[in-house]
mmCIF file of C-alpha atoms in Angstrom:
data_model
loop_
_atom_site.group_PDB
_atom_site.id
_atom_site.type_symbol
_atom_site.label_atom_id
_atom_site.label_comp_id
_atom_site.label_asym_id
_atom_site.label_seq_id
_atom_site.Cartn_x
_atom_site.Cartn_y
_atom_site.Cartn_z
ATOM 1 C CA UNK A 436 2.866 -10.322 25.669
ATOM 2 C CA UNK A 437 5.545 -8.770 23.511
ATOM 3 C CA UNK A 438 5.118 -9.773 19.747
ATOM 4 C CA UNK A 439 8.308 -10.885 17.544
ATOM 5 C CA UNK A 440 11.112 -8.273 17.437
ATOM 6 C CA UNK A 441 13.210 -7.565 14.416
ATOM 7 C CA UNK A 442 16.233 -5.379 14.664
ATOM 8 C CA UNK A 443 16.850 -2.812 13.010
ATOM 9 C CA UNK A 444 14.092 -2.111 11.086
ATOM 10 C CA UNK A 445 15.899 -0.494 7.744
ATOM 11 C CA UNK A 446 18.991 -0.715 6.442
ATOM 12 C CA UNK A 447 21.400 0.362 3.736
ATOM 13 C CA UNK A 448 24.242 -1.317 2.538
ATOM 14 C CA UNK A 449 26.445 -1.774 -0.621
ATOM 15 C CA UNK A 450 27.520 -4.345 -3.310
ATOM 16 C CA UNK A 451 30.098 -6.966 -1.273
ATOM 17 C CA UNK A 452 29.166 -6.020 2.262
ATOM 18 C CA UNK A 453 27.595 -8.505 4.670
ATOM 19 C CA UNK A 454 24.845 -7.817 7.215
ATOM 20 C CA UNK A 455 23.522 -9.567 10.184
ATOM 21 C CA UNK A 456 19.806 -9.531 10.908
ATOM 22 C CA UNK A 457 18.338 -10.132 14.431
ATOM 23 C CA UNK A 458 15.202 -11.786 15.394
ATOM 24 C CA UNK A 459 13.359 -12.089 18.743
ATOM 25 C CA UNK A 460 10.738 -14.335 18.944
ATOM 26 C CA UNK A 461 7.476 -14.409 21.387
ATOM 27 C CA UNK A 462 8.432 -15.772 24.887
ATOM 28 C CA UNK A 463 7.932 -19.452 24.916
ATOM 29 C CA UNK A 464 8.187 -19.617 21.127
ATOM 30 C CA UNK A 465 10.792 -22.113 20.374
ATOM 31 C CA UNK A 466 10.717 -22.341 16.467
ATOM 32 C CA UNK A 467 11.921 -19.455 14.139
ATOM 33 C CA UNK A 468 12.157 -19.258 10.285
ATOM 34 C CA UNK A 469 12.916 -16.696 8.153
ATOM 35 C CA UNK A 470 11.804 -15.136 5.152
ATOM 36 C CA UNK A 471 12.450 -13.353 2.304
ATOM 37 C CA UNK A 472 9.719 -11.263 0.607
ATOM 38 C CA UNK A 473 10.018 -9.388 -2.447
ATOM 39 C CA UNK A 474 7.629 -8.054 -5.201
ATOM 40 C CA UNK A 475 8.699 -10.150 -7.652
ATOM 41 C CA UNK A 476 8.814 -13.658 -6.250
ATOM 42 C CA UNK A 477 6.451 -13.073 -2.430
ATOM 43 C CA UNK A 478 7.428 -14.890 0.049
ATOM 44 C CA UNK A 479 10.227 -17.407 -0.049
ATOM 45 C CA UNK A 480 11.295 -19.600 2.710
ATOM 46 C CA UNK A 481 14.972 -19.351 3.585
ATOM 47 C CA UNK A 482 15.211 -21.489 6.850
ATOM 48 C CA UNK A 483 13.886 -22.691 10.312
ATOM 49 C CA UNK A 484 15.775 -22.986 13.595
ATOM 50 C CA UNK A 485 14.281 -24.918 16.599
ATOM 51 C CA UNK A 486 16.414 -25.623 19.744
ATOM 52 C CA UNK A 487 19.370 -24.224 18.347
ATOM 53 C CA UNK A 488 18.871 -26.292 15.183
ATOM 54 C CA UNK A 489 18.339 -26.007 11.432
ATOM 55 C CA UNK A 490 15.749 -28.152 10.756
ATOM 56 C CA UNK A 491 14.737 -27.666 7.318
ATOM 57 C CA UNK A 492 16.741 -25.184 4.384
ATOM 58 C CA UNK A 493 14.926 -23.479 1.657
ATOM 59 C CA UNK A 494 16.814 -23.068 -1.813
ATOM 60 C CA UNK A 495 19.244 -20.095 -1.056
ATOM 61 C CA UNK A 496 22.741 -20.071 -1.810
ATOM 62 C CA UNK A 497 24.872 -20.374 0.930
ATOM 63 C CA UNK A 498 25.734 -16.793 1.354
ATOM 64 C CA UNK A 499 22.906 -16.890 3.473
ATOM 65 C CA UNK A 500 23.052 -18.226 6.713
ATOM 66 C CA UNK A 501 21.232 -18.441 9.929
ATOM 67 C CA UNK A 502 21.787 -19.379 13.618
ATOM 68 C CA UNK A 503 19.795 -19.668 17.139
ATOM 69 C CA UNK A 504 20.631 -19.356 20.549
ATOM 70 C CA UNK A 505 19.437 -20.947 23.786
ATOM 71 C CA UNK A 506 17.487 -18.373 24.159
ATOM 72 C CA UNK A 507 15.411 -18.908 20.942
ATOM 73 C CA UNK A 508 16.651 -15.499 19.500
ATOM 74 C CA UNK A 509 18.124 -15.604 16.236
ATOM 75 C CA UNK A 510 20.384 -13.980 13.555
ATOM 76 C CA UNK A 511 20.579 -14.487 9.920
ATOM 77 C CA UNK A 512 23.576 -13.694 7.780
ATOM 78 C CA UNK A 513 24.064 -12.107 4.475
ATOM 79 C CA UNK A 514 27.568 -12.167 2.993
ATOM 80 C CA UNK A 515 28.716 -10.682 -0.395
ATOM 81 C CA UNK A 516 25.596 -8.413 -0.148
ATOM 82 C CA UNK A 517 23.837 -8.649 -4.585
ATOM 83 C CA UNK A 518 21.472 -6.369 -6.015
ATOM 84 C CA UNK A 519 18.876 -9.199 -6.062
ATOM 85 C CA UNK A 520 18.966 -9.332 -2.182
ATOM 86 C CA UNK A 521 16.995 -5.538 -1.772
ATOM 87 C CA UNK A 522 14.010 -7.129 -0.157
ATOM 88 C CA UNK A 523 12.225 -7.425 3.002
ATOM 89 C CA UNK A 524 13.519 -9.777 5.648
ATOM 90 C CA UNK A 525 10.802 -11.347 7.919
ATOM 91 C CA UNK A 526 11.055 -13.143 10.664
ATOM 92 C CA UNK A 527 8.205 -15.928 12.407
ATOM 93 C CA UNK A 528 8.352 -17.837 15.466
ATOM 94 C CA UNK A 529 5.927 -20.227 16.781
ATOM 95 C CA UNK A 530 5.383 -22.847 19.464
ATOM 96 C CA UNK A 531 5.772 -25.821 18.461
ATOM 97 C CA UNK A 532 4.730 -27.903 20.859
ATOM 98 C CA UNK A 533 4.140 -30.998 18.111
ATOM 99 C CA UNK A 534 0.197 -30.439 18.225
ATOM 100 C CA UNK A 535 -0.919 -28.777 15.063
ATOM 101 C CA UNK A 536 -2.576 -25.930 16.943
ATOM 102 C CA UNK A 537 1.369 -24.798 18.001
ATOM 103 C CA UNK A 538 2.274 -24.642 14.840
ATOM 104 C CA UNK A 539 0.578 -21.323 13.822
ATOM 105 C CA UNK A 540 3.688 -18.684 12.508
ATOM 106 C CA UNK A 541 3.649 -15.172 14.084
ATOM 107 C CA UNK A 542 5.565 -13.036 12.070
ATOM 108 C CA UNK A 543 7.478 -9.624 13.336
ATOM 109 C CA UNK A 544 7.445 -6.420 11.478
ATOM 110 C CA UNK A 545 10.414 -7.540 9.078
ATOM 111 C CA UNK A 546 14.229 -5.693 8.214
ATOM 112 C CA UNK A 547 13.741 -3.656 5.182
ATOM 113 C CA UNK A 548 17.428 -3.992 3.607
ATOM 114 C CA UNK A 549 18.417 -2.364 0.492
ATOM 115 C CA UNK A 550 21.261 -2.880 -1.923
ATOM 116 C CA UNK A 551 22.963 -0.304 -3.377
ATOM 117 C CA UNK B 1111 10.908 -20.706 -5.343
ATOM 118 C CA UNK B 1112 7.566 -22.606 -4.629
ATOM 119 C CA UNK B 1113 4.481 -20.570 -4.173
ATOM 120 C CA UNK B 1114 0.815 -21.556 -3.803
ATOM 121 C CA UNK B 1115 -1.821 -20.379 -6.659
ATOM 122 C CA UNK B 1116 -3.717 -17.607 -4.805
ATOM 123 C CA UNK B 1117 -6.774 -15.891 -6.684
ATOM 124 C CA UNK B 1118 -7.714 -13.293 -8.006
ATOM 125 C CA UNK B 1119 -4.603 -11.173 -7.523
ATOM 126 C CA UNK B 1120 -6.167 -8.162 -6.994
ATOM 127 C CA UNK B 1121 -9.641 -6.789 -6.705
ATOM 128 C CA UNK B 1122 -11.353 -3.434 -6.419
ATOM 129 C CA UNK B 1123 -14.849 -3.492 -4.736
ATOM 130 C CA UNK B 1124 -17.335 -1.360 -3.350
ATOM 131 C CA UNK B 1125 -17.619 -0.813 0.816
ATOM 132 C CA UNK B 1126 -20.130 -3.300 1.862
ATOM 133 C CA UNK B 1127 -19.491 -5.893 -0.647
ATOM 134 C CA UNK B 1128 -18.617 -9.119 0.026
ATOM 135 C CA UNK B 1129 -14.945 -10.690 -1.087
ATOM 136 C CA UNK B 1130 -13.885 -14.286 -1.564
ATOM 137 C CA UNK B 1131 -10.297 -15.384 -2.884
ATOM 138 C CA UNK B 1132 -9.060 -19.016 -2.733
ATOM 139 C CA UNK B 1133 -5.583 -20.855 -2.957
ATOM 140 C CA UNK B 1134 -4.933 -24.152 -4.566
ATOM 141 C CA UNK B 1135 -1.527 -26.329 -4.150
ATOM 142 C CA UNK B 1136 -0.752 -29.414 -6.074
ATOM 143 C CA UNK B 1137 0.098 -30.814 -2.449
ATOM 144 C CA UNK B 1138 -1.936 -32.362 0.392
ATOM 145 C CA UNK B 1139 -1.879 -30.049 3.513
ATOM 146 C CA UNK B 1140 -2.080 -30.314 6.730
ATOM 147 C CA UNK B 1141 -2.468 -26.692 7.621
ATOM 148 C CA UNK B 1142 -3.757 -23.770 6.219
ATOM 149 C CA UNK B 1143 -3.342 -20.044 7.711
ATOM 150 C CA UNK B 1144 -4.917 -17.188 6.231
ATOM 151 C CA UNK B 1145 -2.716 -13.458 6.844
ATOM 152 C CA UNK B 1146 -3.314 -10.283 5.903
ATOM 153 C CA UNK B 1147 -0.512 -7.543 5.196
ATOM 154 C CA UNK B 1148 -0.367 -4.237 5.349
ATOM 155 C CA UNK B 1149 2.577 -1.956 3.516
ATOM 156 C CA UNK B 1150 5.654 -2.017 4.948
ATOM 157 C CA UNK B 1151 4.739 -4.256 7.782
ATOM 158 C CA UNK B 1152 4.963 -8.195 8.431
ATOM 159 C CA UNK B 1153 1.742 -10.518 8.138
ATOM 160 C CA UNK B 1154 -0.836 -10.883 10.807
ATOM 161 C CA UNK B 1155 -2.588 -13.755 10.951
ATOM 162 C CA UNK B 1156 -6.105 -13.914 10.577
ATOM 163 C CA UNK B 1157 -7.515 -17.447 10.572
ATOM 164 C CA UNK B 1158 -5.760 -21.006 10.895
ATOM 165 C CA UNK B 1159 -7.213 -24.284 9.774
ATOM 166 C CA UNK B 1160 -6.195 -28.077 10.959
ATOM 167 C CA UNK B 1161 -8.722 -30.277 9.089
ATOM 168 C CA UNK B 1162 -9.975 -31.056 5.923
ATOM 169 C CA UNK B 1163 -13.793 -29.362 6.058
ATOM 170 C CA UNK B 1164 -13.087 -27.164 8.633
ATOM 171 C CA UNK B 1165 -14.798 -23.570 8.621
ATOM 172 C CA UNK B 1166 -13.969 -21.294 10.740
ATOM 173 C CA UNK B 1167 -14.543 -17.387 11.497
ATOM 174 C CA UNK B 1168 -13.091 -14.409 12.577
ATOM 175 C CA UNK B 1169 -15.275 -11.615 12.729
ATOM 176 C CA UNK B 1170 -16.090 -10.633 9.285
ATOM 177 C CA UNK B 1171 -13.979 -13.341 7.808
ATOM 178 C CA UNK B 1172 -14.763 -16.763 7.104
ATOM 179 C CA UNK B 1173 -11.828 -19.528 5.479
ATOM 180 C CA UNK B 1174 -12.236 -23.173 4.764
ATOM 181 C CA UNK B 1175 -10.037 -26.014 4.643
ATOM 182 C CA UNK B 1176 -10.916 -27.802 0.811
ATOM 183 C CA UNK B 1177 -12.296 -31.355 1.451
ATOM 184 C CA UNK B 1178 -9.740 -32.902 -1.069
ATOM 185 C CA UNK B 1179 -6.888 -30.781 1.365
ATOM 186 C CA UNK B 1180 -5.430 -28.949 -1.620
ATOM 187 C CA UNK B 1181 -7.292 -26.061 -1.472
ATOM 188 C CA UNK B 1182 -8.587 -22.866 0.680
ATOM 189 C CA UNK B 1183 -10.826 -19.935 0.759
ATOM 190 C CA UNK B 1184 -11.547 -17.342 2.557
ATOM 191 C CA UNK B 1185 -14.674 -14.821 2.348
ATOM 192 C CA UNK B 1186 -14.462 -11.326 4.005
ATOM 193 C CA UNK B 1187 -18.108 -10.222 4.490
ATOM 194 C CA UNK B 1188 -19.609 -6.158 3.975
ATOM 195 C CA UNK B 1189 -15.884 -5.117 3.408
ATOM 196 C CA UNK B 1190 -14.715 -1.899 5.057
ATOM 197 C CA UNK B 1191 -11.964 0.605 3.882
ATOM 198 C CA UNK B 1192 -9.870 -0.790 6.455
ATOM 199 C CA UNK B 1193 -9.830 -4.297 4.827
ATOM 200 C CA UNK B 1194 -7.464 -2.570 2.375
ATOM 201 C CA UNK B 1195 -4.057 -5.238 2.002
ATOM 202 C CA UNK B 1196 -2.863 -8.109 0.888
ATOM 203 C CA UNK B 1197 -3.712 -11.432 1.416
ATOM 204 C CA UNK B 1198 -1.815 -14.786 1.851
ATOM 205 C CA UNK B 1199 -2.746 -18.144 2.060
ATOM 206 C CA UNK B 1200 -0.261 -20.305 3.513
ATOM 207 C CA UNK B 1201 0.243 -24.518 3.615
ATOM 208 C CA UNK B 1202 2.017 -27.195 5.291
ATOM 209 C CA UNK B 1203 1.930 -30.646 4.499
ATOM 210 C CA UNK B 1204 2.660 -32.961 7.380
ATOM 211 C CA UNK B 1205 6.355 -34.268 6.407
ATOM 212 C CA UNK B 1206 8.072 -32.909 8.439
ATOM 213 C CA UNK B 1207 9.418 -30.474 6.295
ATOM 214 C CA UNK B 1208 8.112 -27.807 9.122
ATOM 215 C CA UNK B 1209 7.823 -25.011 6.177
ATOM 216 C CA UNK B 1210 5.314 -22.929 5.079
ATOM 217 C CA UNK B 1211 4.627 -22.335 1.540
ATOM 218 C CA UNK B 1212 2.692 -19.342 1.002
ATOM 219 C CA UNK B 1213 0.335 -17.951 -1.519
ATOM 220 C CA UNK B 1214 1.290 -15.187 -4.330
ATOM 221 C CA UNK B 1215 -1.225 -12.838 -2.520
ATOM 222 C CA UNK B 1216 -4.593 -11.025 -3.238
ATOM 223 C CA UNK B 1217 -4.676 -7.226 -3.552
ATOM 224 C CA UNK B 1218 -7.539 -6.078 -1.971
ATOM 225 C CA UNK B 1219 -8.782 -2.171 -2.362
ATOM 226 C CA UNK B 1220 -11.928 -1.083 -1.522
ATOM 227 C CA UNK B 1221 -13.546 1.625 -2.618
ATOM 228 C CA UNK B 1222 -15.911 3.866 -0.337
#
């Protein structure tokens, strides 16, 4: 069973671009959040999708943005790319079923993206 | 943003030793999940935990869900180069908030 798929895996960009992010989560996952990991401040939540849904928003501005499809793959956005967004992008999905034991995150390798 | 309190933040120890690190929240939980990470890569997760008391074991590794739910550890026993990471905790309380919150990780080296 194919684990969760981040595309691509690195990239570059500069001050004021945007970039998109892509996220493929384990077959019959239906819940995906993202992350944002740096040394600085670890892991921070940024949001979760589920059916197509945001259900819950962690305290990012709004140049960051996210979306799912019916098929439970996802995207997040960057806009106005800062130096303060350099960090590694990772990406979880789970089951969620509503029993606890589906609620376990799996997480994919992550989008390196740095800021220049 | 919000983190747990994970400790120690790093440790060095000898192959063969055994290594415990905990995480406390000033939360109730309903979930704990222990990961481990290596460089450059996302977290794998090693151990997850449903109710208060619970102990539970992977292999070498061992993680309990704190009795008052605002706490975890997990033990590694007779560590092995390979060990080498870091370590999250990571916590859910049952709002229906359907976030994680995760640790500020434990640096593990081991020395053979």
């Amino acid at each position: 069973k194919a684990g969760v798929t981040q595309t691509p895996r690195y990239l570059i960009k500069t001050r004021g671009q945007q970039v998109t992010l892509s996220c493929s989560p384990i077959s019959g996952h239906r819940s995906v959040s993202w992350y944002q990991q740096t040394p600085g401040q670890g892991l921070q939540f940024l949001f979760e999708y589920f059916s197509e849904t945001q259900r819950n928003k962690g305290n990012f501005p709004g140049r960051f943005s996210g979306r799912q499809f019916s098929n439970s793959r996802s995207e997040m956005n960057v806009s106005t790319l800062e130096l303060g967004d350099s960090a590694l992008y990772l990406c979880a999905s789970s089951r969620y079923t509503g029993a606890a034991s589906n609620e376990k995150l799996f997480f994919g390798s992550g989008t390196q993206l740095s800021v220049l | 943003g919000q983190q747990l309190n994970q400790s120690p933040q790093s440790m060095f120890i000898q192959e063969g030793e055994d290594v415990s690190m905990n995480c406390t929240s000033s939360s109730i939980f309903n979930t704990w999940l222990w990961y481990k990470q290596d460089p450059g890569e996302g977290p794998v997760l090693l151990i997850a935990l449903y109710k208060a008391g619970e102990l539970t074991s992977n292999g070498r590794l061992t993680a309990q869900f704190g009795i008052t739910r605002k706490d975890s550890f997990l033990n590694i026993s007779a560590s092995i180069p390979s060990d080498v990471g870091i370590y999250f905790c990571a916590g859910r309380a049952g709002d229906g908030t359907y976030k994680y919150i995760f640790g500020t990780g434990t640096r593990l080296k081991v020395l053979a």
